[in-house]
mmCIF file of C-alpha atoms and ligand atoms in Angstrom:
data_model
loop_
_atom_site.group_PDB
_atom_site.id
_atom_site.type_symbol
_atom_site.label_atom_id
_atom_site.label_comp_id
_atom_site.label_asym_id
_atom_site.label_seq_id
_atom_site.Cartn_x
_atom_site.Cartn_y
_atom_site.Cartn_z
ATOM 1 C CA MET A 34 60.081 -119.217 0.689
ATOM 2 C CA ALA A 35 63.039 -116.874 1.217
ATOM 3 C CA VAL A 36 63.850 -113.347 2.310
ATOM 4 C CA GLY A 37 66.482 -111.613 0.156
ATOM 5 C CA ILE A 38 69.668 -110.254 1.743
ATOM 6 C CA PHE A 39 71.711 -107.927 -0.419
ATOM 7 C CA ASP A 40 75.228 -106.556 0.014
ATOM 8 C CA SER A 41 77.901 -105.178 -2.300
ATOM 9 C CA GLY A 42 80.015 -108.207 -1.418
ATOM 10 C CA LEU A 43 80.738 -110.285 1.652
ATOM 11 C CA GLY A 44 79.968 -107.790 4.442
ATOM 12 C CA GLY A 45 76.271 -108.681 4.467
ATOM 13 C CA LEU A 46 77.238 -112.156 5.692
ATOM 14 C CA THR A 47 77.556 -110.591 9.164
ATOM 15 C CA VAL A 48 73.871 -109.666 8.905
ATOM 16 C CA LEU A 49 72.932 -113.033 7.375
ATOM 17 C CA GLU A 50 74.530 -114.862 10.279
ATOM 18 C CA ALA A 51 72.663 -112.767 12.836
ATOM 19 C CA VAL A 52 69.260 -113.119 11.121
ATOM 20 C CA GLN A 53 69.733 -116.882 10.683
ATOM 21 C CA THR A 54 70.546 -117.243 14.382
ATOM 22 C CA ARG A 55 67.567 -115.121 15.400
ATOM 23 C CA LEU A 56 65.147 -116.676 12.866
ATOM 24 C CA PRO A 57 66.235 -120.306 12.369
ATOM 25 C CA ASP A 58 63.011 -121.241 10.546
ATOM 26 C CA VAL A 59 63.236 -118.486 7.926
ATOM 27 C CA LYS A 60 65.070 -119.142 4.636
ATOM 28 C CA PHE A 61 67.347 -116.509 3.082
ATOM 29 C CA LEU A 62 68.654 -115.898 -0.428
ATOM 30 C CA TYR A 63 71.925 -113.933 -0.256
ATOM 31 C CA PHE A 64 73.145 -111.770 -3.137
ATOM 32 C CA GLY A 65 76.680 -110.313 -3.061
ATOM 33 C CA ASP A 66 77.610 -107.948 -5.884
ATOM 34 C CA SER A 67 81.333 -108.724 -5.558
ATOM 35 C CA ALA A 68 82.039 -107.884 -9.223
ATOM 36 C CA HIS A 69 81.160 -104.256 -8.422
ATOM 37 C CA ALA A 70 82.435 -103.987 -4.820
ATOM 38 C CA PRO A 71 83.385 -101.739 -3.186
ATOM 39 C CA TYR A 72 80.318 -99.513 -3.458
ATOM 40 C CA GLY A 73 81.701 -97.071 -0.909
ATOM 41 C CA VAL A 74 83.832 -95.205 -3.440
ATOM 42 C CA ARG A 75 81.072 -94.916 -6.095
ATOM 43 C CA ASP A 76 78.763 -91.955 -6.551
ATOM 44 C CA ALA A 77 75.133 -92.064 -5.423
ATOM 45 C CA ASP A 78 73.674 -92.665 -8.935
ATOM 46 C CA ASP A 79 75.989 -95.585 -9.493
ATOM 47 C CA VAL A 80 75.139 -97.154 -6.134
ATOM 48 C CA TYR A 81 71.426 -96.644 -6.884
ATOM 49 C CA ASP A 82 71.641 -98.343 -10.316
ATOM 50 C CA LEU A 83 73.633 -101.324 -9.025
ATOM 51 C CA THR A 84 71.409 -101.753 -5.964
ATOM 52 C CA ARG A 85 68.192 -101.536 -7.993
ATOM 53 C CA LYS A 86 69.466 -104.184 -10.453
ATOM 54 C CA ALA A 87 70.443 -106.580 -7.659
ATOM 55 C CA VAL A 88 67.178 -106.125 -5.777
ATOM 56 C CA GLU A 89 65.200 -106.751 -8.985
ATOM 57 C CA LYS A 90 67.078 -110.049 -9.421
ATOM 58 C CA LEU A 91 66.086 -111.081 -5.908
ATOM 59 C CA TRP A 92 62.460 -110.110 -6.570
ATOM 60 C CA ASP A 93 62.572 -112.098 -9.853
ATOM 61 C CA ARG A 94 63.784 -115.118 -7.910
ATOM 62 C CA GLY A 95 60.671 -114.982 -5.748
ATOM 63 C CA CYS A 96 61.788 -112.871 -2.772
ATOM 64 C CA ASP A 97 59.032 -110.437 -1.747
ATOM 65 C CA LEU A 98 61.124 -108.776 0.947
ATOM 66 C CA VAL A 99 64.739 -107.699 0.398
ATOM 67 C CA ILE A 100 66.980 -106.366 3.169
ATOM 68 C CA LEU A 101 69.728 -104.016 2.013
ATOM 69 C CA ALA A 102 72.400 -105.418 4.352
ATOM 70 C CA CYS A 103 74.675 -102.664 3.131
ATOM 71 C CA ASN A 104 74.821 -99.199 4.665
ATOM 72 C CA THR A 105 76.128 -97.645 1.468
ATOM 73 C CA ALA A 106 73.135 -98.956 -0.505
ATOM 74 C CA SER A 107 70.762 -98.066 2.344
ATOM 75 C CA ALA A 108 72.182 -94.529 2.425
ATOM 76 C CA ALA A 109 72.300 -93.898 -1.320
ATOM 77 C CA ALA A 110 69.489 -96.016 -2.779
ATOM 78 C CA LEU A 111 66.799 -97.027 -0.289
ATOM 79 C CA ARG A 112 64.787 -93.816 -0.080
ATOM 80 C CA ARG A 113 65.053 -93.295 -3.850
ATOM 81 C CA MET A 114 63.841 -96.847 -4.551
ATOM 82 C CA GLN A 115 60.930 -96.493 -2.148
ATOM 83 C CA GLU A 116 59.970 -93.130 -3.602
ATOM 84 C CA SER A 117 60.186 -94.276 -7.220
ATOM 85 C CA GLY A 118 57.629 -96.999 -6.496
ATOM 86 C CA LEU A 119 58.007 -100.713 -5.848
ATOM 87 C CA PRO A 120 56.246 -103.525 -7.741
ATOM 88 C CA ASP A 121 53.049 -104.818 -6.143
ATOM 89 C CA GLY A 122 53.710 -106.949 -3.069
ATOM 90 C CA LYS A 123 57.466 -106.246 -3.037
ATOM 91 C CA ARG A 124 59.295 -104.472 -0.202
ATOM 92 C CA VAL A 125 62.834 -103.320 0.471
ATOM 93 C CA LEU A 126 64.208 -102.356 3.901
ATOM 94 C CA GLY A 127 67.549 -100.901 4.992
ATOM 95 C CA VAL A 128 69.895 -101.329 7.948
ATOM 96 C CA PHE A 129 70.157 -97.754 9.236
ATOM 97 C CA VAL A 130 66.939 -97.289 11.139
ATOM 98 C CA PRO A 131 67.244 -100.234 13.594
ATOM 99 C CA LEU A 132 70.655 -98.944 14.634
ATOM 100 C CA ILE A 133 69.444 -95.409 15.186
ATOM 101 C CA GLU A 134 66.403 -96.625 17.122
ATOM 102 C CA ALA A 135 68.752 -98.524 19.466
ATOM 103 C CA LEU A 136 71.071 -95.549 19.858
ATOM 104 C CA THR A 137 68.147 -93.262 20.663
ATOM 105 C CA GLU A 138 66.498 -95.828 22.987
ATOM 106 C CA ARG A 139 63.330 -96.074 20.925
ATOM 107 C CA GLN A 140 60.947 -98.907 20.254
ATOM 108 C CA TRP A 141 60.089 -99.780 16.667
ATOM 109 C CA GLY A 142 57.634 -97.296 15.157
ATOM 110 C CA ASP A 143 58.007 -94.719 17.955
ATOM 111 C CA ASN A 144 57.368 -91.553 15.956
ATOM 112 C CA SER A 145 57.387 -89.113 18.859
ATOM 113 C CA PRO A 146 59.347 -85.856 18.433
ATOM 114 C CA PRO A 147 63.152 -85.872 18.771
ATOM 115 C CA ARG A 148 64.371 -85.911 22.375
ATOM 116 C CA GLU A 149 67.584 -85.799 24.410
ATOM 117 C CA VAL A 150 69.405 -89.130 24.775
ATOM 118 C CA ASP A 151 72.301 -90.349 26.929
ATOM 119 C CA MET A 152 74.809 -90.709 24.103
ATOM 120 C CA LYS A 153 76.099 -87.224 23.327
ATOM 121 C CA HIS A 154 79.328 -87.965 21.458
ATOM 122 C CA VAL A 155 79.061 -90.615 18.788
ATOM 123 C CA ALA A 156 81.703 -91.744 16.315
ATOM 124 C CA LEU A 157 80.467 -93.095 12.995
ATOM 125 C CA PHE A 158 82.805 -95.281 10.945
ATOM 126 C CA ALA A 159 81.481 -95.843 7.432
ATOM 127 C CA THR A 160 82.384 -95.897 3.753
ATOM 128 C CA PRO A 161 83.146 -92.603 1.975
ATOM 129 C CA ALA A 162 79.777 -92.798 0.126
ATOM 130 C CA THR A 163 77.782 -93.349 3.343
ATOM 131 C CA VAL A 164 79.587 -90.469 5.066
ATOM 132 C CA ALA A 165 79.022 -88.187 2.050
ATOM 133 C CA SER A 166 75.279 -88.993 1.991
ATOM 134 C CA ARG A 167 74.808 -87.691 5.577
ATOM 135 C CA ALA A 168 71.896 -90.174 5.726
ATOM 136 C CA PHE A 169 72.850 -91.265 9.240
ATOM 137 C CA GLN A 170 72.817 -87.721 10.610
ATOM 138 C CA ARG A 171 69.496 -87.045 8.826
ATOM 139 C CA GLU A 172 67.772 -90.119 10.326
ATOM 140 C CA LEU A 173 69.266 -89.336 13.737
ATOM 141 C CA ALA A 174 67.986 -85.747 13.666
ATOM 142 C CA PHE A 175 64.395 -87.076 13.322
ATOM 143 C CA ARG A 176 64.805 -88.908 16.634
ATOM 144 C CA ALA A 177 67.353 -87.191 18.905
ATOM 145 C CA ILE A 178 68.606 -83.733 19.799
ATOM 146 C CA GLY A 179 72.009 -82.641 21.025
ATOM 147 C CA VAL A 180 73.990 -85.599 19.688
ATOM 148 C CA ASP A 181 77.378 -84.704 18.295
ATOM 149 C CA VAL A 182 78.242 -87.147 15.477
ATOM 150 C CA GLU A 183 81.763 -87.255 14.062
ATOM 151 C CA ALA A 184 81.925 -89.333 10.903
ATOM 152 C CA GLN A 185 85.104 -90.991 9.705
ATOM 153 C CA ALA A 186 85.208 -92.168 6.081
ATOM 154 C CA CYS A 187 87.194 -95.403 6.206
ATOM 155 C CA GLY A 188 88.745 -95.790 2.778
ATOM 156 C CA GLY A 189 90.393 -99.122 2.018
ATOM 157 C CA ILE A 190 88.956 -101.399 4.723
ATOM 158 C CA VAL A 191 86.291 -102.994 2.505
ATOM 159 C CA ASP A 192 88.798 -103.727 -0.293
ATOM 160 C CA ALA A 193 91.193 -105.301 2.215
ATOM 161 C CA ILE A 194 88.419 -107.516 3.658
ATOM 162 C CA GLU A 195 87.152 -108.531 0.205
ATOM 163 C CA GLU A 196 90.760 -109.431 -0.714
ATOM 164 C CA GLY A 197 91.182 -111.384 2.531
ATOM 165 C CA ASP A 198 94.055 -109.138 3.683
ATOM 166 C CA LEU A 199 93.109 -108.825 7.353
ATOM 167 C CA ILE A 200 96.516 -107.484 8.424
ATOM 168 C CA LEU A 201 96.056 -104.498 6.134
ATOM 169 C CA ALA A 202 92.436 -104.137 7.299
ATOM 170 C CA GLU A 203 93.614 -104.006 10.946
ATOM 171 C CA ALA A 204 96.266 -101.377 10.181
ATOM 172 C CA LEU A 205 93.626 -99.285 8.396
ATOM 173 C CA VAL A 206 91.240 -99.594 11.353
ATOM 174 C CA ARG A 207 93.950 -98.245 13.687
ATOM 175 C CA SER A 208 94.725 -95.332 11.410
ATOM 176 C CA HIS A 209 91.030 -94.418 10.918
ATOM 177 C CA VAL A 210 90.441 -94.565 14.699
ATOM 178 C CA ASP A 211 93.458 -92.252 15.201
ATOM 179 C CA ALA A 212 92.043 -89.839 12.626
ATOM 180 C CA LEU A 213 88.650 -89.890 14.355
ATOM 181 C CA ARG A 214 90.219 -89.234 17.775
ATOM 182 C CA ARG A 215 91.960 -86.143 16.432
ATOM 183 C CA LYS A 216 88.475 -84.732 15.692
ATOM 184 C CA MET A 217 86.612 -86.256 18.677
ATOM 185 C CA PRO A 218 88.992 -87.304 21.479
ATOM 186 C CA ASP A 219 86.399 -88.994 23.727
ATOM 187 C CA PRO A 220 83.507 -90.654 21.877
ATOM 188 C CA GLN A 221 81.023 -92.478 24.145
ATOM 189 C CA ALA A 222 79.837 -94.820 21.424
ATOM 190 C CA ALA A 223 81.089 -95.974 18.054
ATOM 191 C CA ILE A 224 78.863 -97.139 15.261
ATOM 192 C CA LEU A 225 80.289 -99.556 12.742
ATOM 193 C CA GLY A 226 78.215 -98.175 9.878
ATOM 194 C CA CYS A 227 79.304 -100.685 7.257
ATOM 195 C CA THR A 228 78.353 -104.352 7.328
ATOM 196 C CA HIS A 229 81.943 -105.357 6.565
ATOM 197 C CA TYR A 230 83.272 -103.726 9.736
ATOM 198 C CA PRO A 231 81.896 -106.217 12.322
ATOM 199 C CA LEU A 232 84.463 -108.593 10.813
ATOM 200 C CA MET A 233 87.037 -106.183 12.304
ATOM 201 C CA GLN A 234 85.061 -105.470 15.502
ATOM 202 C CA GLN A 235 87.875 -106.599 17.838
ATOM 203 C CA ALA A 236 90.345 -104.325 16.055
ATOM 204 C CA PHE A 237 87.934 -101.375 16.376
ATOM 205 C CA GLN A 238 87.307 -102.116 20.076
ATOM 206 C CA ALA A 239 91.040 -102.500 20.779
ATOM 207 C CA ALA A 240 91.868 -99.224 19.025
ATOM 208 C CA LEU A 241 88.995 -97.350 20.682
ATOM 209 C CA GLY A 242 89.604 -98.751 24.175
ATOM 210 C CA PRO A 243 87.229 -100.458 26.624
ATOM 211 C CA ASP A 244 85.299 -97.298 27.562
ATOM 212 C CA VAL A 245 83.773 -96.849 24.116
ATOM 213 C CA LYS A 246 80.592 -98.837 23.434
ATOM 214 C CA VAL A 247 80.829 -100.354 19.963
ATOM 215 C CA LEU A 248 77.328 -100.890 18.568
ATOM 216 C CA SER A 249 76.802 -104.055 16.591
ATOM 217 C CA GLN A 250 74.397 -103.557 13.739
ATOM 218 C CA ALA A 251 73.759 -107.182 12.814
ATOM 219 C CA GLU A 252 71.912 -108.167 16.006
ATOM 220 C CA LEU A 253 69.825 -105.000 15.926
ATOM 221 C CA VAL A 254 68.797 -105.679 12.325
ATOM 222 C CA ALA A 255 67.934 -109.286 13.238
ATOM 223 C CA GLU A 256 65.649 -108.101 16.071
ATOM 224 C CA SER A 257 63.943 -105.610 13.760
ATOM 225 C CA LEU A 258 63.425 -108.218 11.051
ATOM 226 C CA ALA A 259 61.949 -110.679 13.564
ATOM 227 C CA ASP A 260 59.525 -107.983 14.653
ATOM 228 C CA TYR A 261 58.678 -107.085 11.025
ATOM 229 C CA LEU A 262 57.968 -110.710 10.070
ATOM 230 C CA VAL A 263 55.637 -111.175 13.038
ATOM 231 C CA ARG A 264 53.643 -108.223 11.745
ATOM 232 C CA HIS A 265 53.973 -109.204 8.044
ATOM 233 C CA PRO A 266 54.040 -113.013 7.946
ATOM 234 C CA ASN A 267 53.026 -112.946 4.258
ATOM 235 C CA MET A 268 56.390 -111.346 3.267
ATOM 236 C CA MET A 269 58.421 -114.588 3.366
ATOM 237 C CA GLY A 270 58.200 -114.863 -0.438
ATOM 238 C CA SER A 271 58.386 -117.963 -2.611
ATOM 239 C CA GLY A 272 62.095 -117.937 -3.539
ATOM 240 C CA LYS A 273 64.634 -120.690 -2.826
ATOM 241 C CA ALA A 274 67.391 -120.184 -0.226
ATOM 242 C CA GLY A 275 70.985 -119.922 -1.445
ATOM 243 C CA PHE A 276 73.938 -117.700 -2.273
ATOM 244 C CA LEU A 277 74.335 -115.654 -5.449
ATOM 245 C CA THR A 278 77.311 -113.602 -6.594
ATOM 246 C CA THR A 279 78.248 -111.499 -9.574
ATOM 247 C CA GLY A 280 81.912 -112.328 -8.839
ATOM 248 C CA ASP A 281 83.972 -115.488 -9.239
ATOM 249 C CA ALA A 282 81.763 -118.064 -7.477
ATOM 250 C CA THR A 283 84.631 -120.327 -6.338
ATOM 251 C CA ARG A 284 86.719 -117.515 -4.928
ATOM 252 C CA VAL A 285 83.739 -115.860 -3.243
ATOM 253 C CA SER A 286 82.671 -119.230 -1.716
ATOM 254 C CA ASP A 287 86.180 -119.697 -0.275
ATOM 255 C CA ARG A 288 86.211 -116.243 1.299
ATOM 256 C CA ALA A 289 82.674 -116.713 2.625
ATOM 257 C CA MET A 290 83.698 -120.008 4.209
ATOM 258 C CA GLN A 291 86.530 -118.234 6.087
ATOM 259 C CA ILE A 292 84.054 -115.646 7.358
ATOM 260 C CA LEU A 293 81.165 -117.954 8.276
ATOM 261 C CA ARG A 294 83.379 -120.927 9.227
ATOM 262 C CA ARG A 295 81.092 -123.304 7.343
ATOM 263 C CA GLN A 296 80.830 -124.486 3.786
ATOM 264 C CA VAL A 297 78.714 -122.261 1.533
ATOM 265 C CA THR A 298 78.399 -122.501 -2.214
ATOM 266 C CA PHE A 299 77.820 -119.349 -4.211
ATOM 267 C CA GLU A 300 76.293 -119.579 -7.674
ATOM 268 C CA ALA A 301 76.530 -117.087 -10.525
ATOM 269 C CA ALA A 302 73.729 -114.524 -10.186
HETATM 270 N N1 DGL B 646 79.264 -103.392 3.289
HETATM 271 C C1 DGL B 646 78.707 -102.259 2.679
HETATM 272 C C2 DGL B 646 78.248 -101.219 3.670
HETATM 273 O O1 DGL B 646 77.658 -101.591 4.620
HETATM 274 C C3 DGL B 646 79.399 -101.666 1.509
HETATM 275 C C4 DGL B 646 80.853 -101.613 1.492
HETATM 276 C C5 DGL B 646 81.363 -101.256 0.102
HETATM 277 O O2 DGL B 646 81.023 -101.974 -0.839
HETATM 278 O O3 DGL B 646 82.086 -100.258 -0.010
HETATM 279 O O4 DGL B 646 78.419 -100.045 3.526
#
């Protein structure tokens, strides 16, 4: 019995941690495609092909439900996968919608027309591929009117995190926040639209200042998943919990241990 959690690499561990805390009785099978990370600099077809392959592996291992704990995959592949048809009894969900529902003060499944919300100036920090997809703005437009979104493509941060170079990652955060402020001097809220970025949340908050509300995606996704599993208790699957990687299992396990601060053992996917 396990729910699949997919990310291009280690960023999805921020989501895994939040869902494990929120749902201690649910088992999870994590898949990090570290051999192909970062996804954020790939084109949409490439991200789709890699995501589809990884999700199929998780389905083959008995997961009925797979969460794309990766904004880039959610932006470039989720809708296409859902539209091209899923095998019987299998589901895939992304991480965008819970965030947008929180930003627009909506309950799950509230399909009422778009309305005005308090947050008028929102900064979005995401990978180049997520920014190019405009998926965030599209989902937001279904739910809110009059929100000015300034997106900053944050090249380099994911590579630095995957390499464990947090000093470089911090310097890149500062320079991307500066670039954003040149376009939008006073954002009210900032969305960390990449699951790697919560690992740099303090650096983002410090660079943005205390008046900017930094929205944490992981907890919002955990709440949404809890709600989904109450309504679909049969989606727990039959798979075994664990950690899979397409990268070097020893190296990835070491990096994951630094992030989660506990021993985890990745196996070859
Ligand atoms: N962590 C992923 C995301 O949320 C992807 C980062 C990448 O591989 O570029 O966008």
